[in-house]
Short mmCIF file of C-alpha atoms in Angstrom, two decimals:
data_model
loop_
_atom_site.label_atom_id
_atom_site.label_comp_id
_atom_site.label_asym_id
_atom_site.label_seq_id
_atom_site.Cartn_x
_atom_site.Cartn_y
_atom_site.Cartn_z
CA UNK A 8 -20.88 62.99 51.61
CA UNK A 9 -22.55 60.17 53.46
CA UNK A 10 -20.85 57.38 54.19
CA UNK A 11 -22.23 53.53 53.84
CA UNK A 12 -21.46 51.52 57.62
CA UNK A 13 -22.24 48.09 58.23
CA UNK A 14 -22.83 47.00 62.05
CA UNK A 15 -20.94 44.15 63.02
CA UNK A 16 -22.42 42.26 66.52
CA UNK A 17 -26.31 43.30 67.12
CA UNK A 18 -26.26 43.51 71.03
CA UNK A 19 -26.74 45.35 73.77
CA UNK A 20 -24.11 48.05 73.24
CA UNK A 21 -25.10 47.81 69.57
CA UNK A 22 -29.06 48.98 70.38
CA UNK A 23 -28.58 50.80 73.18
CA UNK A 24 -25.66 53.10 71.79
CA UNK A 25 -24.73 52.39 68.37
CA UNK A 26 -27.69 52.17 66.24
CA UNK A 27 -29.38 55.64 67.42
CA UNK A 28 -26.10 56.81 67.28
CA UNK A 29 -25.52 56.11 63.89
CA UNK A 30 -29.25 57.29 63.19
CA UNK A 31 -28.57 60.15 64.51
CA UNK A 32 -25.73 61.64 62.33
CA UNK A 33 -26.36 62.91 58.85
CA UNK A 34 -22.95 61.51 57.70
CA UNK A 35 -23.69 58.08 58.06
CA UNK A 36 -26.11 55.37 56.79
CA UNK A 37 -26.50 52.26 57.69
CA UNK A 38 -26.93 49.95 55.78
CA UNK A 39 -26.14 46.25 56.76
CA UNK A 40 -26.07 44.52 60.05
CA UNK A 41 -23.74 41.34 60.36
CA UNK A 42 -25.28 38.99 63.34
CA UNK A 43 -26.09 34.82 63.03
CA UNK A 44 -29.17 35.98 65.35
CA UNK A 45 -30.44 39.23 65.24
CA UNK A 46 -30.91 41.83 62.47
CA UNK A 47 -32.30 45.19 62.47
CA UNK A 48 -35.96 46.09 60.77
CA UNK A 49 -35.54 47.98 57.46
CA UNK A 50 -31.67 46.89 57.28
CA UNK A 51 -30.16 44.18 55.11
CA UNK A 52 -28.62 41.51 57.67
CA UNK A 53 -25.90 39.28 56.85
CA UNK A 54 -24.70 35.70 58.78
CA UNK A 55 -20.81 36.27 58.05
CA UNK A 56 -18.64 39.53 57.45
CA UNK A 57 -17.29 37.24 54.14
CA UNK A 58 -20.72 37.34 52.53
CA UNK A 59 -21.58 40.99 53.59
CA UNK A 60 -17.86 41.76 52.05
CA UNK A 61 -18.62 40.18 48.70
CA UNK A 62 -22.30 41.17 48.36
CA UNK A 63 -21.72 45.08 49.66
CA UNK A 64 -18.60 46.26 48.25
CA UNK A 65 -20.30 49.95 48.43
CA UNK A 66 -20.12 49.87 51.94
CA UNK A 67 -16.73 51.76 52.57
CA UNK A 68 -17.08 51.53 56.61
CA UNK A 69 -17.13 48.23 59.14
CA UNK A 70 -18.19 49.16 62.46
CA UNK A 71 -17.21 45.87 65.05
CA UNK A 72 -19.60 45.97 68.31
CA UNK A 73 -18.41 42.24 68.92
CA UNK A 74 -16.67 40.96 71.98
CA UNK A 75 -12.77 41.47 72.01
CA UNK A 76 -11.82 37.59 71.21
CA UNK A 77 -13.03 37.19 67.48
CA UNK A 78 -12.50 40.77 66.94
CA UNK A 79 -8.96 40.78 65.78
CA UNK A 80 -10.17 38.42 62.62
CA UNK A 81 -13.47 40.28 61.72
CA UNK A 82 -11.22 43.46 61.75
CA UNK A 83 -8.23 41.89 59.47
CA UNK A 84 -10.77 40.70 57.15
CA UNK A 85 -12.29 44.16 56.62
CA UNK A 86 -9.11 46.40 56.03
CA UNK A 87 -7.84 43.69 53.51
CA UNK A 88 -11.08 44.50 51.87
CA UNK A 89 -9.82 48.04 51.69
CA UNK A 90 -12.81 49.14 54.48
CA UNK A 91 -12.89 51.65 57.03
CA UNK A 92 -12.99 50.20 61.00
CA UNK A 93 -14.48 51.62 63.98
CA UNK A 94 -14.02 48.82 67.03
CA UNK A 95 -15.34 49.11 70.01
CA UNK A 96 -13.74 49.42 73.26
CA UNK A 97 -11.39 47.26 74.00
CA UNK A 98 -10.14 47.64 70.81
CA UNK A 99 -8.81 43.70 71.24
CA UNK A 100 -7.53 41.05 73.57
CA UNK A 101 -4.18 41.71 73.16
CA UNK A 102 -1.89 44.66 72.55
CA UNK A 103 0.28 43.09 69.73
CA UNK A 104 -3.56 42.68 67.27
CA UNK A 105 -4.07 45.97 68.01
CA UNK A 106 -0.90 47.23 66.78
CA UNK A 107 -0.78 44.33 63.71
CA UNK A 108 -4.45 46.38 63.17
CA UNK A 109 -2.96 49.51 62.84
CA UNK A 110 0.02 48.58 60.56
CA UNK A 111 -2.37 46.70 58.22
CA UNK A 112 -4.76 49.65 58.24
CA UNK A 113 -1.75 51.99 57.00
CA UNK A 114 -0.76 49.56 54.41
CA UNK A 115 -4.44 49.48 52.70
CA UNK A 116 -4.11 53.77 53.53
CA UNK A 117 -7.77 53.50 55.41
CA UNK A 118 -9.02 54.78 58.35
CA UNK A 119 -9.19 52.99 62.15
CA UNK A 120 -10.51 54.23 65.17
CA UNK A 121 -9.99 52.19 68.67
CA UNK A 122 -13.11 53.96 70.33
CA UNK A 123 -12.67 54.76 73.91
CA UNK A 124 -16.26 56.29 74.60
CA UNK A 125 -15.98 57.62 77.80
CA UNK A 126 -13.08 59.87 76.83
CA UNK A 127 -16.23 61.29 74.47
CA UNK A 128 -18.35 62.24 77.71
CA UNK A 129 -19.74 66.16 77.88
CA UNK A 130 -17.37 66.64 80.39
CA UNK A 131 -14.14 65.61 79.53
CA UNK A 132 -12.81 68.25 77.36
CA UNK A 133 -13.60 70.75 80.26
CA UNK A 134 -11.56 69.15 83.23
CA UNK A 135 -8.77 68.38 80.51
CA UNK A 136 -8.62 72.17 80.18
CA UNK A 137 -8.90 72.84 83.72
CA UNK A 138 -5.90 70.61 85.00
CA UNK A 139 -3.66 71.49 82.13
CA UNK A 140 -2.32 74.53 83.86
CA UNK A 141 -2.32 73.11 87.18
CA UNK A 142 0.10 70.95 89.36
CA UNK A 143 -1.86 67.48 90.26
CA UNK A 144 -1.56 66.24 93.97
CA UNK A 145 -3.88 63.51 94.04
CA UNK A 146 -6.26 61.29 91.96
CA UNK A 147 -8.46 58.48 92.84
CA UNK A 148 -10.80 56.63 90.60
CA UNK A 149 -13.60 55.19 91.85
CA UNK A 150 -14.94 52.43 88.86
CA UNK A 151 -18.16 50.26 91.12
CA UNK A 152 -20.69 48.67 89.11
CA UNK A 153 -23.51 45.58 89.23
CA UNK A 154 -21.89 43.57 86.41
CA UNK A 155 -24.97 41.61 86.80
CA UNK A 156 -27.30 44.20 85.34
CA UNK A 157 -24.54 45.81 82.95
CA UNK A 158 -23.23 42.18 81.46
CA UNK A 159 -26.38 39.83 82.19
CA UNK A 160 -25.24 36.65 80.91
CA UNK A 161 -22.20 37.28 79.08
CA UNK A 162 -19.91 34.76 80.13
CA UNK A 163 -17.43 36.02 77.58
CA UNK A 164 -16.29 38.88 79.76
CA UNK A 165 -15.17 36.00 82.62
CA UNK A 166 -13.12 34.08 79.84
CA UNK A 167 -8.97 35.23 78.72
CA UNK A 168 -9.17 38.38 76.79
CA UNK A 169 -12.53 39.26 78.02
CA UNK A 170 -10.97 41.89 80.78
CA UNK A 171 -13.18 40.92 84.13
CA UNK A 172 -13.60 44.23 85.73
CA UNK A 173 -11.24 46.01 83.82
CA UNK A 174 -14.31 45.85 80.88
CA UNK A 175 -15.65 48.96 82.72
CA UNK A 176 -12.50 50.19 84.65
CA UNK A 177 -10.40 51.14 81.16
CA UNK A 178 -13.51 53.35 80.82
CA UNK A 179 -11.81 55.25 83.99
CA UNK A 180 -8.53 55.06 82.62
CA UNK A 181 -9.25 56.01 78.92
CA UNK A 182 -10.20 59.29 80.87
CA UNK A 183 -7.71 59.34 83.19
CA UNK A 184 -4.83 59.17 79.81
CA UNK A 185 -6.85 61.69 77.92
CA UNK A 186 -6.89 64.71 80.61
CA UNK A 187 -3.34 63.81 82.06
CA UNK A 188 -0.71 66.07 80.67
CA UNK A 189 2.30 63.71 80.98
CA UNK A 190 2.33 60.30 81.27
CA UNK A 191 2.18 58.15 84.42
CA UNK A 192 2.75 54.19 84.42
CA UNK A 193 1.08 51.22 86.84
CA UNK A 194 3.38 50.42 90.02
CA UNK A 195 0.92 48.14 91.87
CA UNK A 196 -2.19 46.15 91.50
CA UNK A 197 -3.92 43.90 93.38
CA UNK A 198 -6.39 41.87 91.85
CA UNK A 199 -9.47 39.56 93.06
CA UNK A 200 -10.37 36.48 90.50
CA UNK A 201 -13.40 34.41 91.50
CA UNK A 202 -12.75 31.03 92.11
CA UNK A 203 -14.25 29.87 89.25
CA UNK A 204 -13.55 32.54 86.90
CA UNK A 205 -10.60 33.46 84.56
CA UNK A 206 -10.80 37.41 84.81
CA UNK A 207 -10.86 39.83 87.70
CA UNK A 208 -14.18 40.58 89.56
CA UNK A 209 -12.11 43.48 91.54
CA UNK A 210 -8.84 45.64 91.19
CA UNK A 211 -7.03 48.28 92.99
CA UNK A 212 -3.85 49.82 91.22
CA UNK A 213 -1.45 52.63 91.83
CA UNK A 214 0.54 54.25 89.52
CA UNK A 215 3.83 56.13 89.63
CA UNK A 216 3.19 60.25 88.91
CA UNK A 217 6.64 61.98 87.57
CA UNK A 218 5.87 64.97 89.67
CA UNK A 219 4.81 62.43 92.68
CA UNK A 220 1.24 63.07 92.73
CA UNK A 221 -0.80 60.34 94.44
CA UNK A 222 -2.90 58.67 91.91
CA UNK A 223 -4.88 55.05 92.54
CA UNK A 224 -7.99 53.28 91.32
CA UNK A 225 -10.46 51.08 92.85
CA UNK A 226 -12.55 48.94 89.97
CA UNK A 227 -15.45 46.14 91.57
CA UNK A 228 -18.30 44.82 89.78
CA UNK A 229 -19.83 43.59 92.73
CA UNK A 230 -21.94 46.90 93.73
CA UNK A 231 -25.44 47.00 94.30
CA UNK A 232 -27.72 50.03 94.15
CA UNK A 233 -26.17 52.93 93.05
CA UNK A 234 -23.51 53.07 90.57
CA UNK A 235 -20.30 54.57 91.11
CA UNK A 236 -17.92 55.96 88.79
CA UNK A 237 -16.05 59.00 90.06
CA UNK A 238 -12.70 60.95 89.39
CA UNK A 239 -11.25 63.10 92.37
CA UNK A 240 -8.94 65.26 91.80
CA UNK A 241 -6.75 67.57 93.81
CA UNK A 242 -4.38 69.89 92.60
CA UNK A 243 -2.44 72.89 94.12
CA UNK A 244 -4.85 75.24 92.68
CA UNK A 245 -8.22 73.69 93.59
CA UNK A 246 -9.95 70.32 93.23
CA UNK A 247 -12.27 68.97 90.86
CA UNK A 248 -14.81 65.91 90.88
CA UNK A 249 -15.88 64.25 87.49
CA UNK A 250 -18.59 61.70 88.27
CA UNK A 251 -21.60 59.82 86.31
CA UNK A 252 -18.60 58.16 84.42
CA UNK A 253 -18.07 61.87 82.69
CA UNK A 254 -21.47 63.39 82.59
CA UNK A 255 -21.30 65.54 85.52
CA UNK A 256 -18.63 68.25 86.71
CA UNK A 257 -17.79 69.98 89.77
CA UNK A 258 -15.19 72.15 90.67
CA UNK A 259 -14.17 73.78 94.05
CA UNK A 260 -17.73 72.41 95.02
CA UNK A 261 -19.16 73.81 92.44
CA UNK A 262 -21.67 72.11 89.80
CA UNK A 263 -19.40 73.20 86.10
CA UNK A 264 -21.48 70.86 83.75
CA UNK A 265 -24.17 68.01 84.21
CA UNK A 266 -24.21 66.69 80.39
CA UNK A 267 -26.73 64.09 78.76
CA UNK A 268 -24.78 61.21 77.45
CA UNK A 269 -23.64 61.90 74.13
CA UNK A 270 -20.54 59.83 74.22
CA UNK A 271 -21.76 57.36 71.11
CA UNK A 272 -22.75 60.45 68.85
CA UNK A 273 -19.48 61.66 69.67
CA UNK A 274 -17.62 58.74 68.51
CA UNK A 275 -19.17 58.26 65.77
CA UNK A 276 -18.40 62.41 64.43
CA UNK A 277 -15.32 61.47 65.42
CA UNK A 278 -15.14 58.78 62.98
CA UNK A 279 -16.79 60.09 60.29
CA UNK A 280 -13.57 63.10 60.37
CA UNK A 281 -10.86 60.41 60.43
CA UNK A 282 -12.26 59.05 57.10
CA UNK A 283 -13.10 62.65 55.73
CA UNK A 284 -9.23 63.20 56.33
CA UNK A 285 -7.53 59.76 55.73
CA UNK A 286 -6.67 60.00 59.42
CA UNK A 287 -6.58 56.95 62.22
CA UNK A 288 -6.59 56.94 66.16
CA UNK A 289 -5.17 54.11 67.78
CA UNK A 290 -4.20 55.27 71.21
CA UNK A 291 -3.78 52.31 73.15
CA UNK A 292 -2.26 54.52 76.62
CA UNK A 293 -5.72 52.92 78.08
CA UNK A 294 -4.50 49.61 77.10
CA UNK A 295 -1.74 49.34 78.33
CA UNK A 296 -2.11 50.56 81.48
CA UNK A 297 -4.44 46.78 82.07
CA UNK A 298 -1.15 45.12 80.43
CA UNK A 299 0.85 46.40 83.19
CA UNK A 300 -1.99 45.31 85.61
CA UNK A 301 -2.07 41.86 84.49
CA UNK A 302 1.87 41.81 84.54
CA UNK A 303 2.55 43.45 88.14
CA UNK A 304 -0.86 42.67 90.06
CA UNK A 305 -0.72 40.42 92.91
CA UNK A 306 -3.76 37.58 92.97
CA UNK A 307 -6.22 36.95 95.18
CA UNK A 308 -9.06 34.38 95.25
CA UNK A 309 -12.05 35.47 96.29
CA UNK A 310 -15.35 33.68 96.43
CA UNK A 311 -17.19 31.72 93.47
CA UNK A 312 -19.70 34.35 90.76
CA UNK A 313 -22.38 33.28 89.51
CA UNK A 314 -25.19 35.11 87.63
#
């Protein structure tokens, strides 16, 4: 059965990922676009989630590619109206609306899926394999990116709730949670704030391993030229490097997989089974791992951004 979706935010993420995603599977069709200004050819557009709501009640699934500070309304809104909701990564600016999310989504028995699309990279489910029956030593992430040509403009990344760096780096960590196979928990962060910004431009955690593996992460949005974003890992039984942010897999030196990036596809099959089975995924180990960030990272002020 194909399911009716209505795109919430027409952005970047939205045409560059969501919309040929969405295209692209035979389960879904979309068929409204919420945005005050933009709209997609061919597609009915709406101004406000209330009028698509009460004009659309056919439309049984509300996809949210919005920034993380209005999200927590836009979502309410939609489960009250008995929809489906897909939101984007992360899932909101604070851990308590994501957990009033899921609650509400239980009461009106739909579906809700806090998407964490690099965990959906070609790569991932191989690695996860891989370490599961080995003893980690050591893992470093590596998260460096030019926020200038990945966030031109978008000043609502520097503002509370936005993330700063950690927009990208929970990327790393929603990958680092997924192939884990125990927990580990933040023990130290450091973290650099522009002078004239209200989120981080850098980080550098460590985290506390129950088996005492060494395990930190480097995030900056400062880097120019190539892109970095790299997982090391050693283990007692050889060592693996995941790198192009999951699309590319070596172990022991040798190249495993080098994927195309499929992640949005992904996500969205992976939606379209939690509504086939009245199912919801609201992991938020990703999440919290920034919390604890936030909460134990030491400041530092570093020098004025602008774009």
């Amino acid at each position: 059965m194909v399911e009716k979706l209505a795109l919430v935010g027409i952005g970047k993420i939205a045409r560059d990922q969501h919309i040929p995603a969405i295209s692209g599977n035979p389960n879904w069709s979309l068929e409204a676009t919420v945005s005050r200004h933009a709209s997609v050819d061919g597609v009915a557009s709406f101004e406000t989630l209330e009028a698509l709501l009460e004009e659309r009640p056919d439309i049984s699934t509300i996809s949210l590619a919005i920034p993380p500070q209005p999200r927590f309304s836009y979502a309410e809104a939609a489960l009250k109206a008995g929809k489906h909701v897909m939101l984007e990564k992360p899932p909101g600016q604070s851990l308590a609306e994501c957990f009033a999310l899921e609650a509400l989504a239980r009461e009106m028995d739909v579906s809700i899926f806090a998407t964490w699309h690099s965990r959906f990279a070609d790569c991932v489910p191989h690695l996860k394999s891989w370490l599961s029956s080995r003893e980690l030593k050591r893992l470093a992430i590596v998260w460096k990116e030019d926020v200038r040509h990945w966030h031109p403009g978008q000043e609502w990344i520097w503002e509370p709730g936005g993330m700063g760096v950690f927009d990208p780096g929970i990327n790393a960590l929603s990958i680092m949670t997924e192939i884990l196979p125990h927990a580990v928990h933040v023990c130290e962060a450091m973290l650099e704030y522009p002078e004239n910004r209200a989120t981080p431009i850098a980080a550098k955690l460590k985290f506390t391993d129950p088996n005492g593996a060494e395990m930190t992460a480097v995030f900056d949005w400062r880097q120019e030229g190539l892109q970095t974003w790299d997982i090391e890992i050693e283990t007692t039984d050889g060592d693996a490097r995941l790198s192009l942010g999951g699309e590319k897999l070596e172990i022991n030196g040798e190249l495993i997989k080098s994927g195309s990036n499929n992640e949005y596809p992904n996500l969205y099959a992976r939606m379209s089974e939690l509504v086939r089975n009245g199912a919801s995924d609201m992991d938020m180990s990703p999440f919290i791992h920034v919390c604890d960030a936030y909460s134990l990272g030491r400041r530092i002020t570093t020098s004025p951004f602008e774009y």
